[in-house]
One Martini backbone bead per residue (centre of mass of N, CA, C, O) as a GRO file, in nm:
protein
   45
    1UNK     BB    1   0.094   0.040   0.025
    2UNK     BB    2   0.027   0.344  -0.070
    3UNK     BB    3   0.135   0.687   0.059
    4UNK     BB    4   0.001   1.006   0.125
    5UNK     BB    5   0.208   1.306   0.288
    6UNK     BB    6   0.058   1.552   0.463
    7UNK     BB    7   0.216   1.864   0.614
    8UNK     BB    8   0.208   2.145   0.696
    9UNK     BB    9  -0.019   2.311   0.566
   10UNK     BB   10  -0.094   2.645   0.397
   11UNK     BB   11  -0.375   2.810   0.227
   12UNK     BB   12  -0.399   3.135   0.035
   13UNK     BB   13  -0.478   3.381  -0.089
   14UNK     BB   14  -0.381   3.657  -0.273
   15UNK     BB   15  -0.501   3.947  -0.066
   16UNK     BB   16  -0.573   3.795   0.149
   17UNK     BB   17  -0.611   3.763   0.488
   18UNK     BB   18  -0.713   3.473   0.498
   19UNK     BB   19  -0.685   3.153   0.513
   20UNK     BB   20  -0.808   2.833   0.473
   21UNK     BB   21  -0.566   2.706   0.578
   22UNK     BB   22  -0.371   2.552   0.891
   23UNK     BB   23  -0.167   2.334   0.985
   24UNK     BB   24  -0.220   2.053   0.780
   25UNK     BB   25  -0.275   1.694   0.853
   26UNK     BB   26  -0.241   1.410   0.620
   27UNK     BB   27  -0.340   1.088   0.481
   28UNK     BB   28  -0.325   0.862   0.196
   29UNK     BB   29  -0.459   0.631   0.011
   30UNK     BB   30  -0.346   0.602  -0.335
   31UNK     BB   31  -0.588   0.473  -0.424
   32UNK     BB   32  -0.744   0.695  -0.346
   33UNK     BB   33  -0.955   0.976  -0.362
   34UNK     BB   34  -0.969   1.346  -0.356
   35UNK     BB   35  -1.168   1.626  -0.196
   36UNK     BB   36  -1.152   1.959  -0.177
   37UNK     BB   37  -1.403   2.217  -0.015
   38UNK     BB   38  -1.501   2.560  -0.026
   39UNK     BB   39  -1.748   2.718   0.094
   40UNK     BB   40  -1.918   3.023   0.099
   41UNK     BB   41  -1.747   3.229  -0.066
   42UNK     BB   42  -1.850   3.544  -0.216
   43UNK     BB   43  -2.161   3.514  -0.248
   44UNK     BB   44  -2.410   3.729  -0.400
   45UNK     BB   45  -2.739   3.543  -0.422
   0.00000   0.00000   0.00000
């Protein structure tokens, strides 16, 4: 089983005050799919 290992990651837009996420760690079994969605931010409808 390979494993895919993400540490102390943080990201945010260029321009942005606030990041979307800091300082996330968490490990994936590279068989297996993943998708990070944030939601709700800027919608003006």
């Amino acid at each position: 089983m390979s494993l895919i290992s993400v540490n102390n990651l943080t990201f945010g837009y260029d321009g942005s005050y606030n990041n979307i996420f800091e300082d996330v760690s968490f490990n994936i079994n590279a068989d297996w799919k993943c998708l990070i969605i944030r939601n709700g931010k800027d919608k003006t409808r």
